[in-house]
Coordinates of C-alpha atoms and ligand atoms in Angstrom, one line a residue:
X1 CA 11.0 -8.2 -9.4
X2 CA 10.7 -11.0 -12.0
X3 CA 10.7 -13.5 -9.2
X4 CA 7.8 -11.7 -7.6
X5 CA 5.9 -12.0 -10.9
X6 CA 6.7 -15.7 -11.0
X7 CA 5.3 -16.1 -7.5
X8 CA 2.1 -14.5 -8.6
X9 CA 1.9 -16.8 -11.6
X10 CA 2.2 -19.8 -9.3
X11 CA -0.5 -18.3 -7.1
X12 CA -2.8 -17.8 -10.1
X13 CA -2.4 -21.3 -11.3
X14 CA -3.2 -22.9 -8.0
X15 CA -6.2 -20.6 -7.3
X16 CA -9.6 -22.3 -7.4
X17 CA -13.1 -21.6 -6.1
X18 CA -16.7 -22.7 -6.6
X19 CA -18.1 -19.3 -6.1
X20 CA -18.8 -16.8 -8.9
X21 CA -18.3 -13.8 -6.6
X22 CA -14.8 -15.1 -5.7
X23 CA -14.0 -15.4 -9.4
X24 CA -15.0 -11.8 -9.9
X25 CA -12.9 -10.7 -6.9
X26 CA -10.0 -12.7 -8.3
X27 CA -10.4 -11.0 -11.7
X28 CA -10.4 -7.5 -10.1
X29 CA -7.4 -8.4 -8.0
X30 CA -5.3 -9.3 -11.0
X31 CA -6.8 -7.8 -14.1
X32 CA -8.7 -4.8 -12.7
X33 CA -7.5 -1.2 -13.2
X34 CA -5.8 -1.1 -9.8
X35 CA -4.9 -4.7 -10.1
X36 CA -1.6 -6.6 -9.6
X37 CA -0.9 -6.6 -13.4
X38 CA -1.2 -2.9 -13.8
X39 CA 1.1 -2.4 -10.7
X40 CA 3.7 -4.5 -12.5
X41 CA 3.3 -2.6 -15.8
X42 CA 3.8 0.6 -13.8
X43 CA 7.2 -0.8 -12.7
X44 CA 8.2 -1.4 -16.3
X45 CA 9.9 2.0 -16.7
X46 CA 12.2 1.3 -13.7
X47 CA 13.4 -2.0 -15.0
X48 CA 17.0 -1.9 -16.4
X49 CA 16.9 -2.1 -20.2
X50 CA 18.6 -5.5 -20.4
X51 CA 15.9 -7.0 -18.2
X52 CA 12.9 -5.3 -20.0
X53 CA 12.4 -8.2 -22.5
X54 CA 12.2 -10.9 -19.9
X55 CA 10.2 -8.7 -17.6
X56 CA 7.6 -8.0 -20.3
X57 CA 7.3 -11.6 -21.2
X58 CA 6.8 -12.7 -17.6
X59 CA 4.1 -10.1 -17.1
X60 CA 2.4 -11.3 -20.2
X61 CA 2.6 -14.9 -18.9
X62 CA 0.9 -13.7 -15.7
X63 CA -1.8 -11.8 -17.7
X64 CA -2.5 -14.9 -19.8
X65 CA -2.6 -17.2 -16.8
X66 CA -5.0 -14.9 -14.9
X67 CA -7.3 -14.4 -17.9
X68 CA -7.4 -18.1 -18.7
X69 CA -8.1 -18.9 -15.0
X70 CA -11.0 -16.5 -14.9
X71 CA -12.5 -18.0 -18.1
X72 CA -12.0 -21.5 -16.9
X73 CA -13.6 -21.0 -13.5
X74 CA -16.5 -19.1 -15.0
X75 CA -17.2 -21.7 -17.5
X76 CA -17.1 -24.5 -14.9
X77 CA -19.4 -22.7 -12.6
X78 CA -22.0 -21.8 -15.3
X79 CA -22.1 -25.4 -16.4
X80 CA -22.8 -26.5 -12.9
X81 CA -25.5 -24.0 -12.6
X82 CA -27.3 -25.1 -15.7
X83 CA -27.0 -28.8 -14.7
X84 CA -28.6 -27.8 -11.4
X85 CA -31.4 -26.2 -13.3
X86 CA -31.9 -29.4 -15.3
X87 CA -31.9 -31.9 -12.4
X88 CA -32.7 -29.6 -9.5
X89 CA -31.4 -30.4 -6.1
X90 CA -31.2 -34.1 -6.2
X91 CA -31.1 -34.4 -2.4
X92 CA -34.4 -32.6 -1.8
X93 CA -37.5 -34.6 -0.8
X94 CA -39.9 -35.6 -3.6
X95 CA -42.9 -33.5 -4.7
X96 CA -46.0 -34.5 -2.7
X97 CA -48.4 -36.2 -5.3
X98 CA -52.1 -35.3 -5.0
X99 CA -54.3 -38.4 -4.8
X100 CA -57.2 -38.3 -7.2
X101 CA -60.8 -38.7 -6.1
X102 CA -63.7 -40.2 -8.0
X103 CA -66.5 -38.0 -9.2
X104 CA -69.6 -38.4 -7.1
X105 CA -71.5 -39.4 -10.3
X106 CA -69.0 -42.1 -11.0
X107 CA -69.2 -43.3 -7.4
X108 CA -73.0 -43.6 -7.5
X109 CA -72.9 -45.2 -11.0
X110 CA -70.4 -47.8 -9.9
X111 CA -72.4 -48.6 -6.8
X112 CA -75.5 -49.2 -9.0
X113 CA -73.6 -51.3 -11.5
X114 CA -72.1 -53.3 -8.6
X115 CA -75.6 -53.9 -7.0
X116 CA -77.2 -55.1 -10.3
X117 CA -74.2 -57.2 -11.4
X118 CA -74.7 -59.3 -8.3
X119 CA -78.1 -60.4 -9.6
X120 CA -76.9 -61.1 -13.1
X121 CA -77.3 -57.8 -15.0
X122 CA -74.6 -56.9 -17.4
X123 CA -73.7 -53.3 -18.5
X124 CA -74.6 -52.0 -22.0
X125 CA -73.7 -48.7 -23.6
X126 CA -74.8 -46.8 -26.7
X127 CA -74.2 -43.6 -28.6
X128 CA -75.2 -40.2 -27.1
X129 CA -76.1 -38.9 -30.6
X130 CA -79.1 -41.0 -31.5
X131 CA -81.6 -41.3 -34.3
X132 CA -85.3 -40.9 -33.9
X133 CA -86.0 -44.6 -34.1
X134 CA -83.9 -45.7 -31.1
X135 CA -84.8 -42.7 -28.9
X136 CA -88.5 -42.4 -29.7
X137 CA -90.3 -44.4 -32.4
X138 CA -89.2 -47.9 -31.3
X139 CA -90.2 -47.0 -27.8
X140 CA -93.8 -46.5 -28.8
X141 CA -93.4 -42.8 -29.3
X142 CA -94.3 -42.4 -33.0
X143 CA -94.1 -39.0 -34.7
X144 CA -96.6 -36.5 -33.3
X145 CA -97.0 -38.5 -30.1
X146 CA -97.7 -35.9 -27.4
X147 CA -95.4 -37.6 -24.9
X148 CA -92.4 -36.5 -27.0
X149 CA -92.9 -33.1 -25.3
X150 CA -92.2 -34.7 -21.9
X151 CA -88.6 -34.8 -23.0
X152 CA -87.6 -31.5 -24.6
X153 CA -85.1 -32.6 -27.2
X154 CA -81.9 -31.1 -28.6
X155 CA -81.7 -31.9 -32.3
X156 CA -78.4 -32.1 -34.1
X157 CA -78.2 -29.3 -36.7
X158 CA -81.5 -29.1 -38.6
X159 CA -82.0 -32.8 -39.2
X160 CA -85.0 -33.8 -37.1
X161 CA -83.9 -37.5 -37.3
X162 CA -80.6 -37.0 -35.4
X163 CA -80.7 -35.9 -31.8
X164 CA -79.0 -36.0 -28.5
X165 CA -80.6 -38.9 -26.6
X166 CA -83.1 -37.8 -24.0
X167 CA -82.9 -41.1 -22.0
X168 CA -80.8 -44.3 -22.1
X169 CA -83.9 -46.3 -23.1
X170 CA -82.4 -45.9 -26.5
X171 CA -79.6 -48.3 -25.5
X172 CA -82.2 -50.9 -24.4
X173 CA -83.7 -50.8 -27.9
X174 CA -80.3 -51.4 -29.4
X175 CA -79.6 -54.2 -27.0
X176 CA -82.9 -55.9 -27.8
X177 CA -82.3 -55.6 -31.5
X178 CA -78.9 -57.3 -31.1
X179 CA -79.5 -59.9 -28.4
X180 CA -82.0 -62.7 -27.9
X181 CA -83.8 -63.1 -24.5
X182 CA -83.2 -63.8 -21.7
X183 CA -81.9 -60.2 -21.3
X184 CA -80.7 -58.7 -18.1
X185 CA -78.9 -55.4 -18.7
X186 CA -78.4 -52.0 -17.2
X187 CA -77.4 -49.0 -19.3
X188 CA -75.7 -46.1 -17.6
X189 CA -74.9 -42.9 -19.6
X190 CA -75.3 -39.2 -20.2
X191 CA -78.5 -37.8 -21.5
X192 CA -79.6 -34.4 -22.7
X193 CA -82.8 -32.3 -22.4
X194 CA -83.4 -28.8 -23.5
X195 CA -84.2 -27.5 -20.1
X196 CA -83.4 -24.3 -18.2
X197 CA -80.3 -24.7 -16.0
X198 CA -80.9 -24.2 -12.3
X199 CA -79.9 -25.6 -9.0
X200 CA -82.3 -28.5 -9.4
X201 CA -82.1 -29.3 -13.2
X202 CA -79.5 -29.3 -15.9
X203 CA -79.6 -29.7 -19.7
X204 CA -77.5 -32.8 -19.4
X205 CA -77.5 -35.4 -16.7
X206 CA -77.0 -39.1 -16.2
X207 CA -79.3 -42.1 -16.1
X208 CA -79.1 -45.8 -15.4
X209 CA -81.9 -47.8 -17.0
X210 CA -82.5 -51.5 -16.5
X211 CA -84.1 -54.1 -18.7
X212 CA -85.2 -57.6 -17.9
X213 CA -86.8 -59.8 -20.6
X214 CA -87.6 -63.5 -20.2
X215 CA -90.5 -65.9 -20.2
X216 CA -93.1 -65.3 -17.5
X217 CA -91.6 -62.1 -16.1
X218 CA -94.2 -60.4 -13.8
X219 CA -94.8 -57.2 -12.0
X220 CA -93.9 -59.0 -8.8
X221 CA -90.4 -59.7 -10.2
X222 CA -90.0 -56.0 -10.9
X223 CA -91.0 -55.1 -7.3
X224 CA -88.7 -57.6 -5.8
X225 CA -85.8 -56.4 -7.9
X226 CA -86.4 -52.8 -7.0
X227 CA -86.7 -53.7 -3.3
X228 CA -83.4 -55.5 -3.4
X229 CA -81.9 -52.4 -5.1
X230 CA -83.1 -49.8 -2.6
X231 CA -82.0 -52.0 0.3
X232 CA -78.6 -52.3 -1.1
X233 CA -78.1 -48.7 -2.2
X234 CA -79.9 -46.7 0.6
X235 CA -80.3 -49.4 3.3
X236 CA -84.1 -48.8 2.9
X237 CA -86.4 -51.7 2.0
X238 CA -89.8 -50.0 2.2
X239 CA -90.9 -48.9 -1.2
X240 CA -94.2 -48.0 -2.9
X241 CA -95.2 -48.0 -6.5
X242 CA -97.5 -45.2 -7.7
X243 CA -99.4 -45.6 -11.0
X244 CA -97.8 -43.5 -13.7
X245 CA -97.5 -43.2 -17.4
X246 CA -94.6 -43.9 -19.8
X247 CA -95.3 -44.7 -23.5
X248 CA -92.9 -47.7 -23.5
X249 CA -94.2 -49.5 -20.4
X250 CA -97.7 -50.7 -19.5
X251 CA -98.5 -50.7 -16.7
X252 CA -96.1 -48.0 -15.5
X253 CA -95.2 -46.8 -12.0
X254 CA -93.2 -44.2 -10.1
X255 CA -91.1 -45.7 -7.4
X256 CA -90.9 -44.0 -4.0
X257 CA -88.6 -45.2 -1.2
X258 CA -89.5 -44.6 2.4
X259 CA -86.6 -42.5 3.8
X260 CA -88.0 -41.9 7.2
X261 CA -88.6 -38.7 9.2
X262 CA -86.1 -39.0 11.9
X263 CA -83.9 -35.9 11.4
X264 CA -84.5 -32.4 10.2
X265 CA -82.7 -33.3 6.9
X266 CA -85.2 -36.2 6.4
X267 CA -88.0 -33.6 6.7
X268 CA -86.3 -31.3 4.2
X269 CA -85.4 -34.0 1.7
X270 CA -88.8 -35.6 1.7
X271 CA -90.8 -32.3 2.1
X272 CA -92.2 -33.7 5.3
X273 CA -93.7 -36.9 3.8
X274 CA -90.9 -39.3 4.5
X275 CA -91.1 -40.6 0.9
X276 CA -88.6 -39.9 -1.9
X277 CA -89.3 -40.4 -5.5
X278 CA -86.3 -42.2 -7.1
X279 CA -87.3 -43.7 -10.5
X280 CA -89.8 -44.7 -13.1
X281 CA -90.6 -48.3 -14.1
X282 CA -93.1 -50.6 -15.7
X283 CA -93.7 -53.7 -17.8
X284 CA -92.2 -53.3 -21.3
X285 CA -95.0 -52.5 -23.7
X286 CA -95.7 -55.4 -26.2
X287 CA -95.3 -52.8 -29.0
X288 CA -91.8 -52.1 -27.9
X289 CA -90.9 -55.8 -27.9
X290 CA -92.4 -56.2 -31.4
X291 CA -90.4 -53.2 -32.7
X292 CA -87.3 -54.9 -31.5
X293 CA -88.1 -58.3 -33.0
X294 CA -89.0 -60.0 -29.7
X295 CA -92.3 -62.0 -29.7
X296 CA -94.5 -60.6 -26.9
X297 CA -96.6 -63.8 -27.0
X298 CA -93.6 -65.7 -25.6
X299 CA -91.6 -63.0 -23.7
X300 CA -92.4 -60.3 -21.2
X301 CA -90.2 -58.0 -19.2
X302 CA -89.8 -55.0 -17.1
X303 CA -87.8 -51.8 -17.3
X304 CA -86.8 -49.0 -15.0
X305 CA -84.9 -45.8 -15.2
X306 CA -83.4 -43.4 -12.7
X307 CA -81.3 -40.2 -12.6
X308 CA -77.8 -40.7 -11.2
X309 CA -77.3 -37.0 -10.5
X310 CA -80.4 -36.8 -8.3
X311 CA -79.3 -39.8 -6.3
X312 CA -75.8 -38.4 -5.9
X313 CA -77.3 -35.1 -4.7
X314 CA -79.4 -37.1 -2.2
X315 CA -76.7 -39.4 -0.9
X316 CA -74.1 -36.6 -0.4
X317 CA -76.5 -33.8 0.6
X318 CA -75.4 -31.6 -2.3
X319 CA -77.6 -28.6 -2.7
X320 CA -76.9 -27.6 -6.3
X321 CA -76.7 -29.9 -9.4
X322 CA -74.4 -27.5 -11.2
X323 CA -71.6 -28.3 -8.8
X324 CA -71.5 -31.8 -10.5
X325 CA -70.3 -30.3 -13.8
X326 CA -68.2 -27.4 -12.7
X327 CA -65.1 -29.4 -12.0
X328 CA -64.1 -27.3 -9.0
X329 CA -61.3 -29.2 -7.3
X330 CA -62.4 -28.0 -3.9
X331 CA -65.7 -29.7 -4.4
X332 CA -64.4 -32.9 -6.1
X333 CA -61.6 -33.7 -3.7
X334 CA -64.2 -34.3 -0.9
X335 CA -65.3 -37.6 -2.4
X336 CA -63.3 -40.6 -1.7
X337 CA -64.5 -44.1 -2.5
X338 CA -63.1 -47.5 -3.2
X339 CA -65.7 -48.0 -6.0
Ligands
LIG401 N1 -86.9 -43.4 -19.8 C1 -87.6 -42.9 -18.7 C2 -87.2 -41.5 -18.4 O1 -86.2 -41.1 -19.0 C3 -87.4 -43.7 -17.4 C4 -88.0 -45.0 -17.5 C5 -87.3 -46.1 -18.0 C6 -89.3 -45.2 -17.1 C7 -87.9 -47.3 -18.1 C8 -89.9 -46.5 -17.2 C9 -89.2 -47.5 -17.6 O2 -87.8 -40.7 -17.8

């Protein structure tokens, strides 16, 4: 009988598995109610008295060996499991990484920057929270000037001197204050106007404004520059300049580009005229130059400004301006560009 127990002890010590269920089956087989150990204990009363001591000790050895084995195997397997949780299955293929896409506004902005940088324009930026001087007064829009109403303004708190810029012309004022002519700069950035939000207009949007100041700059230079720009951006070189009004330019004009009337979309986009209005422009008003410490007797210049969002909508046939700020990944991932 004692030999049988010893055989079991040998079996227990050589047992191994990497499966938790097998450990449990092993525990039940040896330590369970109807297990091997209890069978041996039941034999105890039949063992001759002189062998009882050795028999008892051997059973205890078996019990200890089985208990230790169960503990050991359990511990090892649990540790493996937690390591697996930590590192995962190291043989599985890597996670597919989503490639990002540029925002359509950035794409158009970068294209515009690229086009103007080729003819010597640099990029200037300024604050979105502006003061009255840089957004209005220096631009020939003194207090109570009716044209201030053209750009419904968000004021910051109750201070009428601090506001969210309504155009990036404010950056041009800052640039002229800090740089001597010749100046060739474009200013892209976000602007704010207190307007009802709809498919066609938003209370914030993006502009690129351009400024060129030097000796003997003429309206012809402006037209040439704009023609170069529309050819590069839209592939269209036919433009027209319609007389318009801006307080900071004189004369001022609205720029239309001839889009054509070849497709149904052309008809829709141009409302049947073939022409698309794309920006405002003009010769910088001498008062503005004076306000920025540039002598209008020596220097002249032109300025222009356009909405990036509108151009993005046009170029990509997007029907609702709100899509541009909703950050819906299904919308955004459709735009891929190297710029
Ligand atoms: N600042 C004008 C606007 O926001 C655009 C413009 C810029 C017009 C420069 C003329 C010259 O509407």
